[in-house]
Tab-separated table of N, CA, C and O in Angstrom:
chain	number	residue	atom	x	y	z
A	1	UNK	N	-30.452	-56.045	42.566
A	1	UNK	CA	-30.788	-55.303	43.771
A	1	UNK	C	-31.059	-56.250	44.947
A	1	UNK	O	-30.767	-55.867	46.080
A	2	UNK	N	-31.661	-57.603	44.731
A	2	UNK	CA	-31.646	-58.404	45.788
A	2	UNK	C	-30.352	-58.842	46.703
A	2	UNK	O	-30.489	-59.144	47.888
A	3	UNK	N	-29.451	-58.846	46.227
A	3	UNK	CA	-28.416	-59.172	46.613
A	3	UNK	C	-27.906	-58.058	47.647
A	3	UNK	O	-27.219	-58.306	48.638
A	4	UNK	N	-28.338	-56.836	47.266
A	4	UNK	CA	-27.744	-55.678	48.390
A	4	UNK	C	-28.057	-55.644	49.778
A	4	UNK	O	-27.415	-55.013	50.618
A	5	UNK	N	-29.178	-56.423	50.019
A	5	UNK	CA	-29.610	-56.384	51.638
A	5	UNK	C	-28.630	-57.532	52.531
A	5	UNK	O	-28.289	-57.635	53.710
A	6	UNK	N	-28.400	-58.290	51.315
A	6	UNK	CA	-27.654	-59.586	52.099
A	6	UNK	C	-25.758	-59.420	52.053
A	6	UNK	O	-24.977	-59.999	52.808
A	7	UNK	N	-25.360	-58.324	50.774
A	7	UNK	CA	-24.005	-57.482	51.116
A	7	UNK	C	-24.061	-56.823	52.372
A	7	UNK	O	-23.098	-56.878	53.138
A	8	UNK	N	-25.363	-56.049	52.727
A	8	UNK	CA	-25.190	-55.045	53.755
A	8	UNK	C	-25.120	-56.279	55.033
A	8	UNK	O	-24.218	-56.067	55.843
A	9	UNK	N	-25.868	-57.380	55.262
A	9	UNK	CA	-26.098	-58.012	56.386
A	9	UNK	C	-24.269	-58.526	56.877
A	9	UNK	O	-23.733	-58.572	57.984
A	10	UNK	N	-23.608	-58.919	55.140
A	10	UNK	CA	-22.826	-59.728	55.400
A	10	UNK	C	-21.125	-58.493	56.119
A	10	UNK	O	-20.135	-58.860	56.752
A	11	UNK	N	-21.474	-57.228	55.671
A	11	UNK	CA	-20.767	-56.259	56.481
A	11	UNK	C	-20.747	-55.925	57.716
A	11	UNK	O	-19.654	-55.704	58.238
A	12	UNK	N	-22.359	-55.770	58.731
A	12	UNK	CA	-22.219	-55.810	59.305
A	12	UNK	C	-21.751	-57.143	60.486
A	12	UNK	O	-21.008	-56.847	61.422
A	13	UNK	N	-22.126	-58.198	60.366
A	13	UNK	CA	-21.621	-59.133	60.499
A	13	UNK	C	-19.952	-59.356	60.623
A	13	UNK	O	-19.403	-60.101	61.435
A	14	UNK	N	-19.435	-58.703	59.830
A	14	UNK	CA	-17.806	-58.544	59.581
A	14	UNK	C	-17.135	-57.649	60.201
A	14	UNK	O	-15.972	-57.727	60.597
A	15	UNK	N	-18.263	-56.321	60.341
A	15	UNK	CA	-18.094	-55.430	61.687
A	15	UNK	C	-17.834	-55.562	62.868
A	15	UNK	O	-17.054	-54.955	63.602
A	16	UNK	N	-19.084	-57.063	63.176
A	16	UNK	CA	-18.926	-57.250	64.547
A	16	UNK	C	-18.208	-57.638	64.967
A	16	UNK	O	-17.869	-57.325	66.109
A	17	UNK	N	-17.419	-58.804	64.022
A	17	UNK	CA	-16.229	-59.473	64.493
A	17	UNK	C	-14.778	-59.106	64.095
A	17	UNK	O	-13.827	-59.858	63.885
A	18	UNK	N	-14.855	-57.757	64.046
A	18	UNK	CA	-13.894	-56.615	63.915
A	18	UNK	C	-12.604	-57.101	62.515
A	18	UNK	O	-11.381	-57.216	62.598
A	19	UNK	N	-13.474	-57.276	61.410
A	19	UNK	CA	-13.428	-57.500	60.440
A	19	UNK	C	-13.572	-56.368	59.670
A	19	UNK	O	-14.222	-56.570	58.644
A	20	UNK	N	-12.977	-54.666	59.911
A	20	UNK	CA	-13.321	-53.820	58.879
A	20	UNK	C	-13.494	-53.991	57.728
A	20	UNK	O	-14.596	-54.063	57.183
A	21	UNK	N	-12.009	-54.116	56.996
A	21	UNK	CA	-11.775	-53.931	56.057
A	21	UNK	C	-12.936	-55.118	54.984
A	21	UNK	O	-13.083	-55.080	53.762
A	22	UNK	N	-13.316	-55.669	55.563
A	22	UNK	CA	-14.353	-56.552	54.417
A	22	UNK	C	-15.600	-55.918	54.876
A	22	UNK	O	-16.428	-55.622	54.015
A	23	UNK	N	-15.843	-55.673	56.087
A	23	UNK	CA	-17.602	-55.130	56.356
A	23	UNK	C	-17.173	-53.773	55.250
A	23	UNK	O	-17.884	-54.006	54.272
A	24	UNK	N	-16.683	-52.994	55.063
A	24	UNK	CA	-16.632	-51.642	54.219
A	24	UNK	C	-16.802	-52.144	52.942
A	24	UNK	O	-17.845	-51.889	52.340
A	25	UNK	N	-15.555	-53.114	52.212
A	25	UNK	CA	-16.339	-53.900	50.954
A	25	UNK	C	-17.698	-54.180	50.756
A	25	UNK	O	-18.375	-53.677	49.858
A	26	UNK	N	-18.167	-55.114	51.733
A	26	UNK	CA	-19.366	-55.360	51.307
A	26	UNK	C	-20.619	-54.655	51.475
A	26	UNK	O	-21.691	-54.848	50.901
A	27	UNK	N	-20.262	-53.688	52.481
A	27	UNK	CA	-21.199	-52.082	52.581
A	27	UNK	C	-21.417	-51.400	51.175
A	27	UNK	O	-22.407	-51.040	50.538
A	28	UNK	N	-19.756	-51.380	50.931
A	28	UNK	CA	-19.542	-50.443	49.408
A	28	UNK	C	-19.822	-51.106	48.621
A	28	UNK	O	-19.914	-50.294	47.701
A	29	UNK	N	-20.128	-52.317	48.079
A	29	UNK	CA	-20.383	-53.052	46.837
A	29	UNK	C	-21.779	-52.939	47.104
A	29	UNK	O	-22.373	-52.890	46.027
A	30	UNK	N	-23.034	-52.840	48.661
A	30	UNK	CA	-24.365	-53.235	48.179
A	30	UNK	C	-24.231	-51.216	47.970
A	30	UNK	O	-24.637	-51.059	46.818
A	31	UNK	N	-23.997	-50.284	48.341
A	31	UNK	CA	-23.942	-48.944	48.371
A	31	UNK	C	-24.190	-48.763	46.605
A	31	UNK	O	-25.261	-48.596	46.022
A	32	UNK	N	-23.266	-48.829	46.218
A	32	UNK	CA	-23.321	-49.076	44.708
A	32	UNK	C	-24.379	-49.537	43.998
A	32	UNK	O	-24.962	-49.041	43.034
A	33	UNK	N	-24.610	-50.857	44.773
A	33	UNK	CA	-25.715	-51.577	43.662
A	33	UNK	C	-27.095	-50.231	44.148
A	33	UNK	O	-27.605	-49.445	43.350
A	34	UNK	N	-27.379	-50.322	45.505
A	34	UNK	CA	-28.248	-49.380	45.630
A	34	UNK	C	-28.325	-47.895	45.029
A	34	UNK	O	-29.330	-47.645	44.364
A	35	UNK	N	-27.611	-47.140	45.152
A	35	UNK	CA	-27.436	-45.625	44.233
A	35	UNK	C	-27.895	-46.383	42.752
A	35	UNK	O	-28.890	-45.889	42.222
A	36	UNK	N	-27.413	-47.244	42.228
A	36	UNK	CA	-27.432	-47.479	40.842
A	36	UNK	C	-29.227	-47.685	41.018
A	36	UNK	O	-29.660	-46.568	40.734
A	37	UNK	N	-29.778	-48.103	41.171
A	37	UNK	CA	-31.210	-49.126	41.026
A	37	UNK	C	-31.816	-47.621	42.003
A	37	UNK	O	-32.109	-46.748	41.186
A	38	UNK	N	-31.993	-47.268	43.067
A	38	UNK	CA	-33.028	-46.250	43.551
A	38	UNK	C	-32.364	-45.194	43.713
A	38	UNK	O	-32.971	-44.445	44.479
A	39	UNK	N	-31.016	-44.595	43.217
A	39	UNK	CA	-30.531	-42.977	42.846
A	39	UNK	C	-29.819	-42.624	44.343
A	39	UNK	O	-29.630	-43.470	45.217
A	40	UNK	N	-29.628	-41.846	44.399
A	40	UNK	CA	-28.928	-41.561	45.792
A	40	UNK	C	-29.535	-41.204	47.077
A	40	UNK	O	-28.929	-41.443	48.122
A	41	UNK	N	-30.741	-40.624	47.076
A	41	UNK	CA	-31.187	-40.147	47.706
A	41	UNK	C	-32.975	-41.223	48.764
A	41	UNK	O	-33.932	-40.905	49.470
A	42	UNK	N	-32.389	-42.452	48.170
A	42	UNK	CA	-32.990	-43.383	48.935
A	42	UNK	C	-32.904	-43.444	49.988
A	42	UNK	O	-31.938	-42.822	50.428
A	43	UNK	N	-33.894	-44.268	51.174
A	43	UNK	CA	-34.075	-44.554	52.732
A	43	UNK	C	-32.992	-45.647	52.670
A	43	UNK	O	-31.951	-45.601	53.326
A	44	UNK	N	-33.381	-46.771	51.701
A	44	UNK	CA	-32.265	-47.841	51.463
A	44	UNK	C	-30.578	-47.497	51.415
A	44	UNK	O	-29.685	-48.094	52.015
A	45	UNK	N	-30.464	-46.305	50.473
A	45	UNK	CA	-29.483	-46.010	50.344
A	45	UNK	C	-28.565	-44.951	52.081
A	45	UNK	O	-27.389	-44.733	52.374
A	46	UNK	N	-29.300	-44.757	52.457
A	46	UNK	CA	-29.284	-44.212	54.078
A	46	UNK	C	-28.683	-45.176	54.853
A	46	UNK	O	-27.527	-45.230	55.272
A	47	UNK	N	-29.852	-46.129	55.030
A	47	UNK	CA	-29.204	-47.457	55.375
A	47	UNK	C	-28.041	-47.856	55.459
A	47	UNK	O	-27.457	-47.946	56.539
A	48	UNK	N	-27.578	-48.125	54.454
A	48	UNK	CA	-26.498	-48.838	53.703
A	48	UNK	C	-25.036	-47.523	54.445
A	48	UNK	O	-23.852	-47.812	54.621
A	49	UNK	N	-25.650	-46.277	54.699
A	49	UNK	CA	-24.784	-45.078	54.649
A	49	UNK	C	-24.197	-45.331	55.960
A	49	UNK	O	-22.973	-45.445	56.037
A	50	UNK	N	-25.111	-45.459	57.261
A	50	UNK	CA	-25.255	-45.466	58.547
A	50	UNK	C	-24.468	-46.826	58.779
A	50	UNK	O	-23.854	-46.892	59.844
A	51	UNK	N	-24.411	-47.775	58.039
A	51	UNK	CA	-23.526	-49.018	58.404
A	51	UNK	C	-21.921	-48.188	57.858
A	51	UNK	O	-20.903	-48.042	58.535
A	52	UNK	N	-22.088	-47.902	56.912
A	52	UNK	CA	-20.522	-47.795	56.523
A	52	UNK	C	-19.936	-46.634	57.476
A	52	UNK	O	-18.720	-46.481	57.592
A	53	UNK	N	-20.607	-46.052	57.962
A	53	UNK	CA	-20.035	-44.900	59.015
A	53	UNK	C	-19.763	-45.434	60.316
A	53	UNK	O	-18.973	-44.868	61.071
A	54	UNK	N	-20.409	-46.564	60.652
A	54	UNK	CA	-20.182	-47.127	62.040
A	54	UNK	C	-18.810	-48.030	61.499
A	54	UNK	O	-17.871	-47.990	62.294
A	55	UNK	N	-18.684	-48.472	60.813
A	55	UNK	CA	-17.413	-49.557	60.234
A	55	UNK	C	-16.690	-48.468	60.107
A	55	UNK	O	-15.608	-48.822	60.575
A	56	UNK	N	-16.524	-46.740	59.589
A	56	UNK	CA	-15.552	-46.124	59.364
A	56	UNK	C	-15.429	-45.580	61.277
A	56	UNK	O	-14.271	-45.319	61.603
A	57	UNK	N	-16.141	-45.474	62.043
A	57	UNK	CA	-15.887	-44.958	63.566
A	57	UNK	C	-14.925	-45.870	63.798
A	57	UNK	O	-13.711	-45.686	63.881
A	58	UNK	N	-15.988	-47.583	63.971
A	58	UNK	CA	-14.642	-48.390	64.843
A	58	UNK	C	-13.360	-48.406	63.682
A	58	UNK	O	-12.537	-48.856	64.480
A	59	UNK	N	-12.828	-48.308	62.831
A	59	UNK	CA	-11.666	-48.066	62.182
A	59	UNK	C	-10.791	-46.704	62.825
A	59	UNK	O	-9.622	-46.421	62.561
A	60	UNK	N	-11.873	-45.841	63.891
A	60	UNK	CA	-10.992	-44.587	64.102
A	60	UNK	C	-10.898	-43.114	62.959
A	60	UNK	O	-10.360	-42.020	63.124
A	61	UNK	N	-11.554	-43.596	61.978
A	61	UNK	CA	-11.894	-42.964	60.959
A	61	UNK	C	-13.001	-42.019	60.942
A	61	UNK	O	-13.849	-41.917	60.056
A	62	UNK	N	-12.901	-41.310	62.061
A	62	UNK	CA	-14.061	-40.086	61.984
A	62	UNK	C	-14.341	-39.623	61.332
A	62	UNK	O	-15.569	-39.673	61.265
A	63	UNK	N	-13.763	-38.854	60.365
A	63	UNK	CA	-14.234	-37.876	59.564
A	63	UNK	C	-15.027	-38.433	58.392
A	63	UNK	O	-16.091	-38.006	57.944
A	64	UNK	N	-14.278	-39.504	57.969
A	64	UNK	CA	-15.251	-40.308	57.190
A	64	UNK	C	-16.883	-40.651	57.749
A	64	UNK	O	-17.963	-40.376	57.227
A	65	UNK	N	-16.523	-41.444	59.166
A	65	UNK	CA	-17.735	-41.843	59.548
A	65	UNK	C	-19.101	-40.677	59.571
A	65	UNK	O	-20.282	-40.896	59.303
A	66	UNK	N	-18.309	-39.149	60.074
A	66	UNK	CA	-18.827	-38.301	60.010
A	66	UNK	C	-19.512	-37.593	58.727
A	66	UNK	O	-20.463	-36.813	58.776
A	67	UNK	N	-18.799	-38.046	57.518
A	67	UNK	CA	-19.326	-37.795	56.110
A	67	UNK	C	-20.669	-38.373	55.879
A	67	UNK	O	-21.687	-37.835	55.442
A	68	UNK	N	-20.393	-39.881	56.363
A	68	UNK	CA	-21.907	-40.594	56.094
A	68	UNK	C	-23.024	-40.346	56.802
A	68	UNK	O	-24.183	-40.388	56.390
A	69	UNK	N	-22.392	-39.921	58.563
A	69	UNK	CA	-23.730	-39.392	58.997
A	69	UNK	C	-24.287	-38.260	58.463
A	69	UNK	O	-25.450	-37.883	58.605
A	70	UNK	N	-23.257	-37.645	57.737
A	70	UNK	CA	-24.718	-36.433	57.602
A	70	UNK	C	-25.405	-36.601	56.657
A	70	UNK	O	-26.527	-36.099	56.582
A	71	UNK	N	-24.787	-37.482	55.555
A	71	UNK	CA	-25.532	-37.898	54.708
A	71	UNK	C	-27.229	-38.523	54.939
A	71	UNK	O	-28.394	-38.296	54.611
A	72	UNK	N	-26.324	-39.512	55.796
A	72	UNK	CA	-27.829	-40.347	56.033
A	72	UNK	C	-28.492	-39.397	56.464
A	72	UNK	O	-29.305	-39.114	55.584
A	73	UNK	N	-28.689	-38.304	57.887
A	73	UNK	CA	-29.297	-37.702	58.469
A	73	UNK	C	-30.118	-37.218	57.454
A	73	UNK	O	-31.305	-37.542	57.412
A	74	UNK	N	-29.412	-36.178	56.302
A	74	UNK	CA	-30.003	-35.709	55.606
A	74	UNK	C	-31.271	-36.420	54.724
A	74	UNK	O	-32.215	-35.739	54.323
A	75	UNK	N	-31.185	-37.623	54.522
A	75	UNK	CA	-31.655	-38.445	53.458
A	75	UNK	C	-33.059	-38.754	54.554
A	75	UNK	O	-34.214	-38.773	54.130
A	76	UNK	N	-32.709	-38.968	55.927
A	76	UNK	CA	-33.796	-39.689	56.758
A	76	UNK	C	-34.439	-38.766	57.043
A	76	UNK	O	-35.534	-39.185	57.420
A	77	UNK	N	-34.374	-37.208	57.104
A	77	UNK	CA	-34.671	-35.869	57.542
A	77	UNK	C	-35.827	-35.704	56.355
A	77	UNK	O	-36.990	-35.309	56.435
A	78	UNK	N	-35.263	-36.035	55.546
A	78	UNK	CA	-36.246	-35.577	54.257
A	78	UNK	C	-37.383	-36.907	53.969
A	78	UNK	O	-38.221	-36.969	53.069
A	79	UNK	N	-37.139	-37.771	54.892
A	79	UNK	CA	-37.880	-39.389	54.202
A	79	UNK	C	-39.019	-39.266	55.508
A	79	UNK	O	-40.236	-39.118	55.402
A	80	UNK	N	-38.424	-39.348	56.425
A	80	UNK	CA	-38.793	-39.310	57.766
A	80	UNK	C	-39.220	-38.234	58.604
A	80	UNK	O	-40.053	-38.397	59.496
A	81	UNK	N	-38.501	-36.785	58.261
A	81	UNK	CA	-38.984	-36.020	59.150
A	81	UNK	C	-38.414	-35.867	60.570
A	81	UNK	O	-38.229	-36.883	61.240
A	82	UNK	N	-38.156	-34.778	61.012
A	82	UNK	CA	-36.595	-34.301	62.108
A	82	UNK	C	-36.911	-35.679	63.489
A	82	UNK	O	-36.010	-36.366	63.970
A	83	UNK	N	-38.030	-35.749	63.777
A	83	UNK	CA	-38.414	-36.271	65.250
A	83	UNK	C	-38.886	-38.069	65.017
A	83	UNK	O	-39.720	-38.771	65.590
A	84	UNK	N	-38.060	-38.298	64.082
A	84	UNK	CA	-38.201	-39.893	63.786
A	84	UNK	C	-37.088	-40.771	64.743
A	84	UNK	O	-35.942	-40.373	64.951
A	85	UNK	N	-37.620	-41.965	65.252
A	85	UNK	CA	-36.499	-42.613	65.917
A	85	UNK	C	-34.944	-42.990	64.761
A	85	UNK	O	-33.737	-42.913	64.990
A	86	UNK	N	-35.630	-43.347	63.677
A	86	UNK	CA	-34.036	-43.413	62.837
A	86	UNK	C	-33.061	-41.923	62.746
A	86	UNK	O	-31.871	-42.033	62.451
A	87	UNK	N	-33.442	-41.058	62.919
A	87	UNK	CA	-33.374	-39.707	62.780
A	87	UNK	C	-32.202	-39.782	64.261
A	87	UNK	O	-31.014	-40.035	64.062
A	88	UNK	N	-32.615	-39.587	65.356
A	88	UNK	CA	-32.526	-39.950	66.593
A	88	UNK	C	-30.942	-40.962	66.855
A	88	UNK	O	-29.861	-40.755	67.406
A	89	UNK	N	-31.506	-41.970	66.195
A	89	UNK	CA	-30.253	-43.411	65.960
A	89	UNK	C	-29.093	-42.877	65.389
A	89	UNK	O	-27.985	-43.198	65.816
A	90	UNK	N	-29.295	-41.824	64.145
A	90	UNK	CA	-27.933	-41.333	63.766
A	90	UNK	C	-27.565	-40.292	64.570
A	90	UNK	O	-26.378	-40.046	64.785
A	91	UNK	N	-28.571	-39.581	65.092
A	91	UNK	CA	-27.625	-38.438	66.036
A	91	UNK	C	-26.567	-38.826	67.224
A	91	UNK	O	-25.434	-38.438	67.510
A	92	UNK	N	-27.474	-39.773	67.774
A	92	UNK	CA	-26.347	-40.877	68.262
A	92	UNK	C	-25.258	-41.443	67.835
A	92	UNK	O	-24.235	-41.630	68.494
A	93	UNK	N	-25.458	-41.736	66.693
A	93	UNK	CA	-24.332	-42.239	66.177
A	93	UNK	C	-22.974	-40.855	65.845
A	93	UNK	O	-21.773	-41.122	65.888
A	94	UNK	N	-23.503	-39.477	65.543
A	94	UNK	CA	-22.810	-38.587	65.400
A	94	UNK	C	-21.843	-38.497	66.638
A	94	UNK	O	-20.613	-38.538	66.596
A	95	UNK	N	-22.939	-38.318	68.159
A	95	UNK	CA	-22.620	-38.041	69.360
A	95	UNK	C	-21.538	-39.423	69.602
A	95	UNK	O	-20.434	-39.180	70.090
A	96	UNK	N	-21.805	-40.499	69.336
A	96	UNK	CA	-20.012	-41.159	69.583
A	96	UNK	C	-18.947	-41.280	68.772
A	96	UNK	O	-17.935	-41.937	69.014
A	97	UNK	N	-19.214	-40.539	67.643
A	97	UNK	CA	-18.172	-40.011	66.612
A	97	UNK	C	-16.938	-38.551	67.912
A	97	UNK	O	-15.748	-38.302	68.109
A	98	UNK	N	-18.349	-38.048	68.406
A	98	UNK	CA	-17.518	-36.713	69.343
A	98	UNK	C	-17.293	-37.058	70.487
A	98	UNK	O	-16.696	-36.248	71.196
A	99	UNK	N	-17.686	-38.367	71.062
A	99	UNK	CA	-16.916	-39.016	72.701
A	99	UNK	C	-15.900	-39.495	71.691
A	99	UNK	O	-14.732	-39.585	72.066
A	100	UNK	N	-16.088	-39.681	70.962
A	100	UNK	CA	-14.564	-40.912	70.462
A	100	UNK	C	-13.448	-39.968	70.364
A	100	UNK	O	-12.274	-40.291	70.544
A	101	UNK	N	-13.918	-38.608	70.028
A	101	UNK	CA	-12.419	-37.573	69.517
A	101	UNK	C	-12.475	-36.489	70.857
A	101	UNK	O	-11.664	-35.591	71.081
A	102	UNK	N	-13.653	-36.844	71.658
A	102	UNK	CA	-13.279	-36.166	73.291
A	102	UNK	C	-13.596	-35.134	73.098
A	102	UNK	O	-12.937	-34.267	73.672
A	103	UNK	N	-14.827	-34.657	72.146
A	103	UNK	CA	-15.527	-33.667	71.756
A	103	UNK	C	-16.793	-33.480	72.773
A	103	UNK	O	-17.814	-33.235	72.130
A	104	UNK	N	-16.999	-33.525	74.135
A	104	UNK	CA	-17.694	-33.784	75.028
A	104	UNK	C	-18.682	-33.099	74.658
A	104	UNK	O	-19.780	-33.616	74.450
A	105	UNK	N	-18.400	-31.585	74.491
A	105	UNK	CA	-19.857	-30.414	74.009
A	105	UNK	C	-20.312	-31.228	72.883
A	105	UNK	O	-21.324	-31.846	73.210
A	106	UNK	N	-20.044	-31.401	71.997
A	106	UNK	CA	-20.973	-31.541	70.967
A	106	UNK	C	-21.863	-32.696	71.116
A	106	UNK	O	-22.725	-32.924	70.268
């Protein structure tokens, strides 16, 4: 399980330098280790959710990205409670899932 914080660091990192296809590997390999060790429904495992959805946006991959936000939402909704700033961070993150596809209302 130690190793999963430093998969997730080394994805986003790979993100930034528009390196998808390995930031999603190493998202999905700590994703894994996490579900396995604290079950699915972890803050950690949220985490880990909210990176792989921003790596599936800039890929253009909405619907995916959109899978993980609700995930996470859901997971941080229940950890956190509706009016939390992480709560907040993914709705944002939803809301440029819908500028990106020119979904202005939503």
């Amino acid at each position: 399980i130690q190793v999963a914080p430093t998969l997730v660091n080394l994805g986003i990192v790979h993100c930034n330098q528009g390196y998808y296809v390995k930031a999603r590997d190493f998202c999905e390999r700590a994703l894994q280790i996490q579900q396995k060790y604290f079950g699915p429904d972890h803050i950690e495992v949220a985490t880990t959710m909210i990176n792989l959805g921003v790596v599936h946006c800039n890929q253009g991959d909405y619907e995916k990205a959109r899978n993980f936000y609700e995930r996470t939402l859901q997971i941080q909704q229940k950890y956190f409670g509706p009016d939390h700033i992480e709560v907040a961070t993914t709705l944002v993150n939803f809301g440029n899932v819908h500028l990106n596809q020119g979904d202005y209302v939503k």
